[in-house]
């Protein structure tokens, strides 16, 4: 799809020429990001499967594994597409297939993050299995609607740039549907993490009241994760720090998807729904595609940060250290009791 050409003057022409000259460098940066994503996600999938008995303990862990697998496929197809583009061997048919695959995989990845938020909510808030099942069915129906719309749109109006449908009228409908789906998915992700944080904070506040009573006596000892003894007043401070950490973690989990995908949504809206200058469309396209590509790195990094099992599996030498520490903690716990 061609961008509307409204620019005039030497300055605009020079700026447009500069953006065109940067095209190869931008594509090389895409390839680098996807290659790094392929290596990182591939390694994490391999180590998680190798240590599956210690990593994949529940459905929450399996959802995180699915996110990594999606990132592997997306990184692989995107890196290959970028290399073929550099070689000048990409046809319009291949661009359309890439538009279908990338749009589908991005949708699956966003919905997988929605499923992760829903699973954490059900697990922490101790929802019934029936409630959890209904929630996952709703998430899968949302994903099915997205995948069907992607197939219909790009079969009806094949893409010539690998991103936007070729027919302008179809592209307008697609842009509005994409905007609606993005807003709905991110609203539910934010709401689920907010509800999870609220429940966790209320639980900690209830525990704080009990710890205050224990702290006044100063007679009870607890064992920390390193096997050392801590008193109850320190435990009270730890609970307060945990509450702050819960807030920060909830903000991170709920905002990353929005931050990475807002630029590409802006690019699509500006390009399809407005008469943007050509250089504006190209610049927003570069920025939006780069931010989206960074998700193949952001997703595994977040999983490493939040999941102890995946973190120790990826850094396999930590399993021995972890086993030794757990043995010390168990011995000291039995001694205290």
C-alpha positions as YAML, in Angstrom:
chain: A
units: angstrom
residues:
- id: 1
  name: UNK
  ca: [0.00, 0.00, 0.00]
- id: 2
  name: UNK
  ca: [1.44, 3.39, -1.00]
- id: 3
  name: UNK
  ca: [1.55, 6.28, 1.45]
- id: 4
  name: UNK
  ca: [-0.26, 9.48, 0.45]
- id: 5
  name: UNK
  ca: [2.16, 11.96, -1.08]
- id: 6
  name: UNK
  ca: [1.47, 15.50, 0.11]
- id: 7
  name: UNK
  ca: [5.01, 16.79, 0.56]
- id: 8
  name: UNK
  ca: [6.45, 19.64, -1.40]
- id: 9
  name: UNK
  ca: [9.74, 21.50, -1.33]
- id: 10
  name: UNK
  ca: [13.40, 20.64, -1.20]
- id: 11
  name: UNK
  ca: [13.51, 20.16, 2.58]
- id: 12
  name: UNK
  ca: [10.73, 17.55, 2.48]
- id: 13
  name: UNK
  ca: [12.39, 15.79, -0.45]
- id: 14
  name: UNK
  ca: [15.71, 15.66, 1.40]
- id: 15
  name: UNK
  ca: [14.03, 14.26, 4.51]
- id: 16
  name: UNK
  ca: [12.21, 11.64, 2.43]
- id: 17
  name: UNK
  ca: [15.45, 10.68, 0.69]
- id: 18
  name: UNK
  ca: [17.17, 10.33, 4.06]
- id: 19
  name: UNK
  ca: [14.41, 7.99, 5.31]
- id: 20
  name: UNK
  ca: [14.69, 5.91, 2.12]
- id: 21
  name: UNK
  ca: [18.47, 5.70, 2.58]
- id: 22
  name: UNK
  ca: [17.96, 4.42, 6.13]
- id: 23
  name: UNK
  ca: [15.73, 1.56, 4.95]
- id: 24
  name: UNK
  ca: [18.52, -1.02, 4.72]
- id: 25
  name: UNK
  ca: [19.92, -0.07, 8.13]
- id: 26
  name: UNK
  ca: [16.44, -0.29, 9.67]
- id: 27
  name: UNK
  ca: [15.83, -3.73, 8.15]
- id: 28
  name: UNK
  ca: [19.21, -4.91, 9.43]
- id: 29
  name: UNK
  ca: [18.22, -3.76, 12.92]
- id: 30
  name: UNK
  ca: [14.98, -5.78, 12.61]
- id: 31
  name: UNK
  ca: [16.97, -8.86, 11.59]
- id: 32
  name: UNK
  ca: [19.35, -8.37, 14.54]
- id: 33
  name: UNK
  ca: [16.49, -8.09, 17.03]
- id: 34
  name: UNK
  ca: [14.69, -11.16, 15.68]
- id: 35
  name: UNK
  ca: [17.94, -13.17, 15.54]
- id: 36
  name: UNK
  ca: [18.62, -12.31, 19.19]
- id: 37
  name: UNK
  ca: [15.01, -13.19, 20.02]
- id: 38
  name: UNK
  ca: [15.34, -16.53, 18.25]
- id: 39
  name: UNK
  ca: [18.45, -17.42, 20.27]
- id: 40
  name: UNK
  ca: [17.09, -16.24, 23.62]
- id: 41
  name: UNK
  ca: [13.62, -17.76, 23.29]
- id: 42
  name: UNK
  ca: [14.99, -20.95, 21.72]
- id: 43
  name: UNK
  ca: [17.40, -21.42, 24.63]
- id: 44
  name: UNK
  ca: [14.68, -20.80, 27.22]
- id: 45
  name: UNK
  ca: [12.28, -23.24, 25.51]
- id: 46
  name: UNK
  ca: [15.00, -25.91, 25.34]
- id: 47
  name: UNK
  ca: [16.06, -25.54, 28.98]
- id: 48
  name: UNK
  ca: [12.45, -25.37, 30.21]
- id: 49
  name: UNK
  ca: [11.58, -28.59, 28.37]
- id: 50
  name: UNK
  ca: [14.78, -30.24, 29.58]
- id: 51
  name: UNK
  ca: [13.94, -29.33, 33.21]
- id: 52
  name: UNK
  ca: [10.18, -29.63, 32.66]
- id: 53
  name: UNK
  ca: [9.58, -31.61, 35.87]
- id: 54
  name: UNK
  ca: [10.96, -28.70, 37.90]
- id: 55
  name: UNK
  ca: [9.78, -25.80, 35.71]
- id: 56
  name: UNK
  ca: [6.39, -26.69, 34.21]
- id: 57
  name: UNK
  ca: [4.54, -27.21, 37.48]
- id: 58
  name: UNK
  ca: [1.14, -25.70, 36.62]
- id: 59
  name: UNK
  ca: [-0.85, -24.05, 33.85]
- id: 60
  name: UNK
  ca: [0.73, -20.67, 34.58]
- id: 61
  name: UNK
  ca: [4.14, -22.11, 33.71]
- id: 62
  name: UNK
  ca: [2.76, -23.72, 30.56]
- id: 63
  name: UNK
  ca: [1.27, -20.41, 29.39]
- id: 64
  name: UNK
  ca: [4.70, -18.80, 29.78]
- id: 65
  name: UNK
  ca: [6.20, -21.66, 27.77]
- id: 66
  name: UNK
  ca: [3.62, -21.07, 25.01]
- id: 67
  name: UNK
  ca: [4.61, -17.38, 24.91]
- id: 68
  name: UNK
  ca: [8.25, -18.37, 24.42]
- id: 69
  name: UNK
  ca: [7.34, -20.84, 21.65]
- id: 70
  name: UNK
  ca: [5.31, -18.16, 19.85]
- id: 71
  name: UNK
  ca: [8.29, -15.81, 20.07]
- id: 72
  name: UNK
  ca: [10.51, -18.53, 18.55]
- id: 73
  name: UNK
  ca: [8.25, -18.94, 15.51]
- id: 74
  name: UNK
  ca: [7.75, -15.20, 15.09]
- id: 75
  name: UNK
  ca: [11.50, -14.52, 15.36]
- id: 76
  name: UNK
  ca: [12.30, -17.27, 12.85]
- id: 77
  name: UNK
  ca: [9.81, -16.18, 10.18]
- id: 78
  name: UNK
  ca: [10.64, -12.49, 10.62]
- id: 79
  name: UNK
  ca: [14.40, -13.04, 10.43]
- id: 80
  name: UNK
  ca: [14.00, -15.11, 7.25]
- id: 81
  name: UNK
  ca: [11.69, -12.46, 5.76]
- id: 82
  name: UNK
  ca: [14.21, -9.73, 6.59]
- id: 83
  name: UNK
  ca: [17.07, -11.64, 4.98]
- id: 84
  name: UNK
  ca: [15.04, -12.30, 1.83]
- id: 85
  name: UNK
  ca: [14.07, -8.62, 1.72]
- id: 86
  name: UNK
  ca: [17.75, -7.60, 1.89]
- id: 87
  name: UNK
  ca: [18.47, -9.98, -0.98]
- id: 88
  name: UNK
  ca: [15.58, -8.52, -3.00]
- id: 89
  name: UNK
  ca: [13.85, -11.88, -3.29]
- id: 90
  name: UNK
  ca: [10.51, -11.11, -1.64]
- id: 91
  name: UNK
  ca: [7.46, -11.26, -3.91]
- id: 92
  name: UNK
  ca: [4.04, -9.73, -3.23]
- id: 93
  name: UNK
  ca: [2.68, -13.21, -2.48]
- id: 94
  name: UNK
  ca: [5.38, -13.76, 0.13]
- id: 95
  name: UNK
  ca: [4.71, -10.31, 1.62]
- id: 96
  name: UNK
  ca: [1.04, -11.21, 1.98]
- id: 97
  name: UNK
  ca: [1.86, -14.54, 3.63]
- id: 98
  name: UNK
  ca: [4.19, -12.72, 6.01]
- id: 99
  name: UNK
  ca: [1.40, -10.23, 6.81]
- id: 100
  name: UNK
  ca: [-0.91, -13.15, 7.64]
- id: 101
  name: UNK
  ca: [1.70, -15.00, 9.73]
- id: 102
  name: UNK
  ca: [3.01, -11.94, 11.58]
- id: 103
  name: UNK
  ca: [-0.48, -10.53, 12.29]
- id: 104
  name: UNK
  ca: [-1.63, -13.94, 13.49]
- id: 105
  name: UNK
  ca: [1.41, -14.55, 15.70]
- id: 106
  name: UNK
  ca: [1.26, -11.04, 17.18]
- id: 107
  name: UNK
  ca: [-2.41, -11.59, 17.99]
- id: 108
  name: UNK
  ca: [-1.64, -14.96, 19.57]
- id: 109
  name: UNK
  ca: [1.15, -13.37, 21.62]
- id: 110
  name: UNK
  ca: [-1.09, -10.55, 22.90]
- id: 111
  name: UNK
  ca: [-3.87, -13.02, 23.74]
- id: 112
  name: UNK
  ca: [-1.32, -15.29, 25.44]
- id: 113
  name: UNK
  ca: [-0.37, -12.36, 27.67]
- id: 114
  name: UNK
  ca: [-4.09, -11.88, 28.36]
- id: 115
  name: UNK
  ca: [-4.32, -15.58, 29.26]
- id: 116
  name: UNK
  ca: [-1.28, -15.19, 31.53]
- id: 117
  name: UNK
  ca: [-2.94, -12.27, 33.34]
- id: 118
  name: UNK
  ca: [-6.16, -14.27, 33.66]
- id: 119
  name: UNK
  ca: [-4.32, -17.35, 34.95]
- id: 120
  name: UNK
  ca: [-2.42, -15.32, 37.56]
- id: 121
  name: UNK
  ca: [-5.70, -13.71, 38.66]
- id: 122
  name: UNK
  ca: [-7.46, -17.07, 39.02]
- id: 123
  name: UNK
  ca: [-4.50, -18.65, 40.81]
- id: 124
  name: UNK
  ca: [-3.78, -15.87, 43.30]
- id: 125
  name: UNK
  ca: [-7.42, -14.99, 43.95]
- id: 126
  name: UNK
  ca: [-8.23, -18.71, 44.31]
- id: 127
  name: UNK
  ca: [-11.06, -18.79, 41.80]
- id: 128
  name: UNK
  ca: [-12.94, -22.02, 41.18]
- id: 129
  name: UNK
  ca: [-11.95, -24.37, 38.36]
- id: 130
  name: UNK
  ca: [-15.28, -23.64, 36.64]
- id: 131
  name: UNK
  ca: [-14.62, -19.88, 36.71]
- id: 132
  name: UNK
  ca: [-11.11, -20.48, 35.38]
- id: 133
  name: UNK
  ca: [-12.41, -22.71, 32.59]
- id: 134
  name: UNK
  ca: [-14.98, -20.13, 31.49]
- id: 135
  name: UNK
  ca: [-12.34, -17.40, 31.51]
- id: 136
  name: UNK
  ca: [-10.00, -19.41, 29.28]
- id: 137
  name: UNK
  ca: [-12.84, -20.25, 26.88]
- id: 138
  name: UNK
  ca: [-13.60, -16.52, 26.55]
- id: 139
  name: UNK
  ca: [-9.90, -15.81, 25.87]
- id: 140
  name: UNK
  ca: [-9.76, -18.54, 23.20]
- id: 141
  name: UNK
  ca: [-12.93, -17.21, 21.52]
- id: 142
  name: UNK
  ca: [-11.35, -13.76, 21.42]
- id: 143
  name: UNK
  ca: [-8.26, -15.28, 19.77]
- id: 144
  name: UNK
  ca: [-10.38, -17.21, 17.25]
- id: 145
  name: UNK
  ca: [-12.14, -13.99, 16.19]
- id: 146
  name: UNK
  ca: [-8.77, -12.33, 15.61]
- id: 147
  name: UNK
  ca: [-7.35, -15.20, 13.55]
- id: 148
  name: UNK
  ca: [-10.48, -15.46, 11.40]
- id: 149
  name: UNK
  ca: [-10.47, -11.71, 10.74]
- id: 150
  name: UNK
  ca: [-6.79, -11.82, 9.74]
- id: 151
  name: UNK
  ca: [-7.41, -14.60, 7.22]
- id: 152
  name: UNK
  ca: [-10.50, -12.93, 5.76]
- id: 153
  name: UNK
  ca: [-8.85, -9.51, 5.46]
- id: 154
  name: UNK
  ca: [-5.61, -10.58, 3.81]
- id: 155
  name: UNK
  ca: [-7.28, -13.09, 1.48]
- id: 156
  name: UNK
  ca: [-9.79, -10.42, 0.44]
- id: 157
  name: UNK
  ca: [-7.14, -7.67, 0.06]
- id: 158
  name: UNK
  ca: [-3.60, -9.11, -0.20]
- id: 159
  name: UNK
  ca: [-0.89, -6.94, 1.35]
- id: 160
  name: UNK
  ca: [1.92, -5.51, -0.78]
- id: 161
  name: UNK
  ca: [4.03, -4.22, 2.13]
- id: 162
  name: UNK
  ca: [3.70, -7.09, 4.62]
- id: 163
  name: UNK
  ca: [1.67, -5.04, 7.10]
- id: 164
  name: UNK
  ca: [-1.48, -3.36, 5.71]
- id: 165
  name: UNK
  ca: [-4.19, -4.84, 3.42]
- id: 166
  name: UNK
  ca: [-3.88, -3.71, -0.19]
- id: 167
  name: UNK
  ca: [-7.42, -2.39, -0.59]
- id: 168
  name: UNK
  ca: [-8.00, 0.94, 1.18]
- id: 169
  name: UNK
  ca: [-11.63, 0.25, 2.14]
- id: 170
  name: UNK
  ca: [-10.73, -3.14, 3.60]
- id: 171
  name: UNK
  ca: [-7.77, -1.54, 5.36]
- id: 172
  name: UNK
  ca: [-10.09, 0.99, 7.05]
- id: 173
  name: UNK
  ca: [-12.32, -1.77, 8.45]
- id: 174
  name: UNK
  ca: [-9.24, -3.76, 9.48]
- id: 175
  name: UNK
  ca: [-7.71, -0.74, 11.26]
- id: 176
  name: UNK
  ca: [-10.87, -0.13, 13.31]
- id: 177
  name: UNK
  ca: [-11.12, -3.84, 14.21]
- id: 178
  name: UNK
  ca: [-7.44, -3.85, 15.20]
- id: 179
  name: UNK
  ca: [-7.87, -0.77, 17.35]
- id: 180
  name: UNK
  ca: [-10.94, -2.26, 19.04]
- id: 181
  name: UNK
  ca: [-9.19, -5.58, 19.74]
- id: 182
  name: UNK
  ca: [-6.07, -3.83, 21.05]
- id: 183
  name: UNK
  ca: [-8.05, -1.61, 23.42]
- id: 184
  name: UNK
  ca: [-10.17, -4.53, 24.68]
- id: 185
  name: UNK
  ca: [-7.18, -6.84, 25.25]
- id: 186
  name: UNK
  ca: [-5.10, -4.21, 27.06]
- id: 187
  name: UNK
  ca: [-8.05, -3.05, 29.14]
- id: 188
  name: UNK
  ca: [-8.64, -6.60, 30.38]
- id: 189
  name: UNK
  ca: [-4.90, -7.15, 30.98]
- id: 190
  name: UNK
  ca: [-4.72, -3.98, 33.07]
- id: 191
  name: UNK
  ca: [-7.96, -4.81, 34.93]
- id: 192
  name: UNK
  ca: [-6.82, -8.36, 35.74]
- id: 193
  name: UNK
  ca: [-3.43, -7.25, 37.09]
- id: 194
  name: UNK
  ca: [-5.12, -4.44, 39.05]
- id: 195
  name: UNK
  ca: [-7.56, -6.93, 40.59]
- id: 196
  name: UNK
  ca: [-4.71, -9.34, 41.38]
- id: 197
  name: UNK
  ca: [-2.72, -6.58, 43.06]
- id: 198
  name: UNK
  ca: [-5.75, -5.44, 45.05]
- id: 199
  name: UNK
  ca: [-6.40, -8.95, 46.36]
- id: 200
  name: UNK
  ca: [-2.70, -9.50, 47.18]
- id: 201
  name: UNK
  ca: [-2.45, -6.12, 48.93]
- id: 202
  name: UNK
  ca: [-5.53, -6.85, 51.04]
- id: 203
  name: UNK
  ca: [-4.10, -10.23, 52.00]
- id: 204
  name: UNK
  ca: [-0.80, -8.63, 53.01]
- id: 205
  name: UNK
  ca: [-2.60, -5.98, 55.08]
- id: 206
  name: UNK
  ca: [-4.42, -8.72, 56.98]
- id: 207
  name: UNK
  ca: [-1.09, -10.47, 57.58]
- id: 208
  name: UNK
  ca: [0.50, -7.19, 58.69]
- id: 209
  name: UNK
  ca: [-1.95, -6.97, 61.60]
- id: 210
  name: UNK
  ca: [-0.86, -10.41, 62.77]
- id: 211
  name: UNK
  ca: [2.83, -9.64, 62.29]
- id: 212
  name: UNK
  ca: [2.47, -6.42, 64.34]
- id: 213
  name: UNK
  ca: [1.29, -8.46, 67.32]
- id: 214
  name: UNK
  ca: [4.17, -10.93, 66.86]
- id: 215
  name: UNK
  ca: [6.67, -8.10, 66.43]
- id: 216
  name: UNK
  ca: [5.75, -6.61, 69.80]
- id: 217
  name: UNK
  ca: [6.57, -9.83, 71.60]
- id: 218
  name: UNK
  ca: [9.85, -10.31, 69.74]
- id: 219
  name: UNK
  ca: [9.84, -13.95, 70.80]
- id: 220
  name: UNK
  ca: [9.24, -15.69, 67.48]
- id: 221
  name: UNK
  ca: [11.98, -16.39, 64.93]
- id: 222
  name: UNK
  ca: [11.60, -17.01, 61.21]
- id: 223
  name: UNK
  ca: [13.93, -18.40, 58.55]
- id: 224
  name: UNK
  ca: [14.61, -16.44, 55.34]
- id: 225
  name: UNK
  ca: [15.27, -17.84, 51.85]
- id: 226
  name: UNK
  ca: [19.02, -18.00, 52.56]
- id: 227
  name: UNK
  ca: [18.53, -20.07, 55.68]
- id: 228
  name: UNK
  ca: [19.31, -17.21, 58.08]
- id: 229
  name: UNK
  ca: [17.23, -16.29, 61.11]
- id: 230
  name: UNK
  ca: [15.19, -13.07, 61.04]
- id: 231
  name: UNK
  ca: [13.07, -11.55, 63.75]
- id: 232
  name: UNK
  ca: [9.41, -10.67, 63.39]
- id: 233
  name: UNK
  ca: [9.96, -6.89, 63.16]
- id: 234
  name: UNK
  ca: [12.16, -7.43, 60.10]
- id: 235
  name: UNK
  ca: [9.46, -9.67, 58.68]
- id: 236
  name: UNK
  ca: [6.95, -6.83, 59.07]
- id: 237
  name: UNK
  ca: [9.23, -4.54, 57.03]
- id: 238
  name: UNK
  ca: [9.63, -7.31, 54.46]
- id: 239
  name: UNK
  ca: [5.87, -7.54, 54.04]
- id: 240
  name: UNK
  ca: [5.66, -3.80, 53.40]
- id: 241
  name: UNK
  ca: [8.43, -4.04, 50.81]
- id: 242
  name: UNK
  ca: [6.61, -6.98, 49.23]
- id: 243
  name: UNK
  ca: [3.49, -4.86, 48.90]
- id: 244
  name: UNK
  ca: [5.46, -2.14, 47.08]
- id: 245
  name: UNK
  ca: [7.08, -4.75, 44.84]
- id: 246
  name: UNK
  ca: [3.65, -6.17, 43.98]
- id: 247
  name: UNK
  ca: [2.54, -2.73, 42.81]
- id: 248
  name: UNK
  ca: [5.66, -2.24, 40.67]
- id: 249
  name: UNK
  ca: [5.39, -5.72, 39.16]
- id: 250
  name: UNK
  ca: [1.71, -5.23, 38.36]
- id: 251
  name: UNK
  ca: [2.48, -1.94, 36.61]
- id: 252
  name: UNK
  ca: [5.27, -3.56, 34.59]
- id: 253
  name: UNK
  ca: [3.19, -6.53, 33.50]
- id: 254
  name: UNK
  ca: [0.19, -4.42, 32.53]
- id: 255
  name: UNK
  ca: [2.09, -1.65, 30.71]
- id: 256
  name: UNK
  ca: [4.73, -3.46, 28.63]
- id: 257
  name: UNK
  ca: [2.30, -4.71, 25.97]
- id: 258
  name: UNK
  ca: [0.75, -1.26, 25.63]
- id: 259
  name: UNK
  ca: [4.14, 0.47, 25.34]
- id: 260
  name: UNK
  ca: [5.43, -1.93, 22.68]
- id: 261
  name: UNK
  ca: [2.28, -1.97, 20.53]
- id: 262
  name: UNK
  ca: [0.99, 1.61, 20.70]
- id: 263
  name: UNK
  ca: [3.52, 2.87, 18.07]
- id: 264
  name: UNK
  ca: [2.42, 0.32, 15.43]
- id: 265
  name: UNK
  ca: [-1.25, 1.07, 16.19]
- id: 266
  name: UNK
  ca: [-0.53, 4.78, 15.72]
- id: 267
  name: UNK
  ca: [1.26, 4.00, 12.43]
- id: 268
  name: UNK
  ca: [-1.71, 2.01, 11.11]
- id: 269
  name: UNK
  ca: [-4.28, 4.61, 12.19]
- id: 270
  name: UNK
  ca: [-2.30, 7.53, 10.76]
- id: 271
  name: UNK
  ca: [-1.56, 5.69, 7.52]
- id: 272
  name: UNK
  ca: [-5.01, 4.22, 6.91]
- id: 273
  name: UNK
  ca: [-7.43, 6.65, 8.55]
- id: 274
  name: UNK
  ca: [-5.76, 9.98, 7.78]
- id: 275
  name: UNK
  ca: [-3.99, 11.77, 4.94]
- id: 276
  name: UNK
  ca: [-0.54, 11.62, 6.49]
- id: 277
  name: UNK
  ca: [2.54, 12.95, 4.76]
- id: 278
  name: UNK
  ca: [4.61, 10.22, 3.16]
- id: 279
  name: UNK
  ca: [7.67, 10.84, 5.31]
- id: 280
  name: UNK
  ca: [5.49, 10.78, 8.46]
- id: 281
  name: UNK
  ca: [4.11, 7.38, 7.50]
- id: 282
  name: UNK
  ca: [7.58, 5.97, 6.78]
- id: 283
  name: UNK
  ca: [9.02, 7.30, 10.07]
- id: 284
  name: UNK
  ca: [6.09, 5.94, 12.12]
- id: 285
  name: UNK
  ca: [6.40, 2.63, 10.26]
- id: 286
  name: UNK
  ca: [10.08, 2.30, 11.18]
- id: 287
  name: UNK
  ca: [9.37, 3.13, 14.81]
- id: 288
  name: UNK
  ca: [6.25, 0.97, 15.13]
- id: 289
  name: UNK
  ca: [7.83, -2.13, 13.55]
- id: 290
  name: UNK
  ca: [10.92, -1.80, 15.74]
- id: 291
  name: UNK
  ca: [8.91, -1.55, 18.97]
- id: 292
  name: UNK
  ca: [6.81, -4.57, 17.98]
- id: 293
  name: UNK
  ca: [9.95, -6.53, 17.13]
- id: 294
  name: UNK
  ca: [11.33, -5.78, 20.60]
- id: 295
  name: UNK
  ca: [8.53, -7.89, 22.08]
- id: 296
  name: UNK
  ca: [10.48, -11.05, 21.18]
- id: 297
  name: UNK
  ca: [13.11, -9.80, 23.65]
- id: 298
  name: UNK
  ca: [10.81, -8.17, 26.22]
- id: 299
  name: UNK
  ca: [8.63, -11.27, 26.70]
- id: 300
  name: UNK
  ca: [11.46, -13.68, 27.64]
- id: 301
  name: UNK
  ca: [13.16, -11.03, 29.79]
- id: 302
  name: UNK
  ca: [9.92, -10.54, 31.76]
- id: 303
  name: UNK
  ca: [9.52, -14.29, 32.16]
- id: 304
  name: UNK
  ca: [13.10, -14.53, 33.44]
- id: 305
  name: UNK
  ca: [12.39, -11.71, 35.88]
- id: 306
  name: UNK
  ca: [9.10, -13.03, 37.23]
- id: 307
  name: UNK
  ca: [9.58, -16.81, 37.04]
- id: 308
  name: UNK
  ca: [12.16, -18.35, 39.31]
- id: 309
  name: UNK
  ca: [11.81, -21.74, 37.61]
- id: 310
  name: UNK
  ca: [12.50, -20.43, 34.10]
- id: 311
  name: UNK
  ca: [15.33, -18.28, 35.44]
- id: 312
  name: UNK
  ca: [17.10, -21.20, 37.08]
- id: 313
  name: UNK
  ca: [16.46, -23.42, 34.06]
- id: 314
  name: UNK
  ca: [18.00, -20.88, 31.67]
- id: 315
  name: UNK
  ca: [20.97, -20.46, 34.03]
- id: 316
  name: UNK
  ca: [21.27, -24.21, 34.50]
- id: 317
  name: UNK
  ca: [24.30, -23.96, 36.80]
- id: 318
  name: UNK
  ca: [22.02, -22.34, 39.40]
- id: 319
  name: UNK
  ca: [20.13, -25.60, 39.97]
- id: 320
  name: UNK
  ca: [23.02, -26.97, 42.03]
- id: 321
  name: UNK
  ca: [23.29, -23.75, 44.05]
- id: 322
  name: UNK
  ca: [19.52, -23.75, 44.58]
- id: 323
  name: UNK
  ca: [19.56, -27.37, 45.75]
- id: 324
  name: UNK
  ca: [22.31, -26.65, 48.26]
- id: 325
  name: UNK
  ca: [20.51, -23.58, 49.65]
- id: 326
  name: UNK
  ca: [17.22, -25.49, 49.99]
- id: 327
  name: UNK
  ca: [19.00, -28.18, 51.96]
- id: 328
  name: UNK
  ca: [20.45, -25.56, 54.35]
- id: 329
  name: UNK
  ca: [17.05, -23.88, 54.77]
- id: 330
  name: UNK
  ca: [15.36, -27.20, 55.49]
- id: 331
  name: UNK
  ca: [17.99, -28.09, 58.09]
- id: 332
  name: UNK
  ca: [17.75, -24.72, 59.85]
- id: 333
  name: UNK
  ca: [13.95, -24.80, 59.76]
- id: 334
  name: UNK
  ca: [13.88, -28.14, 61.48]
- id: 335
  name: UNK
  ca: [16.39, -26.83, 64.04]
- id: 336
  name: UNK
  ca: [14.23, -23.77, 64.81]
- id: 337
  name: UNK
  ca: [11.13, -25.89, 65.21]
...
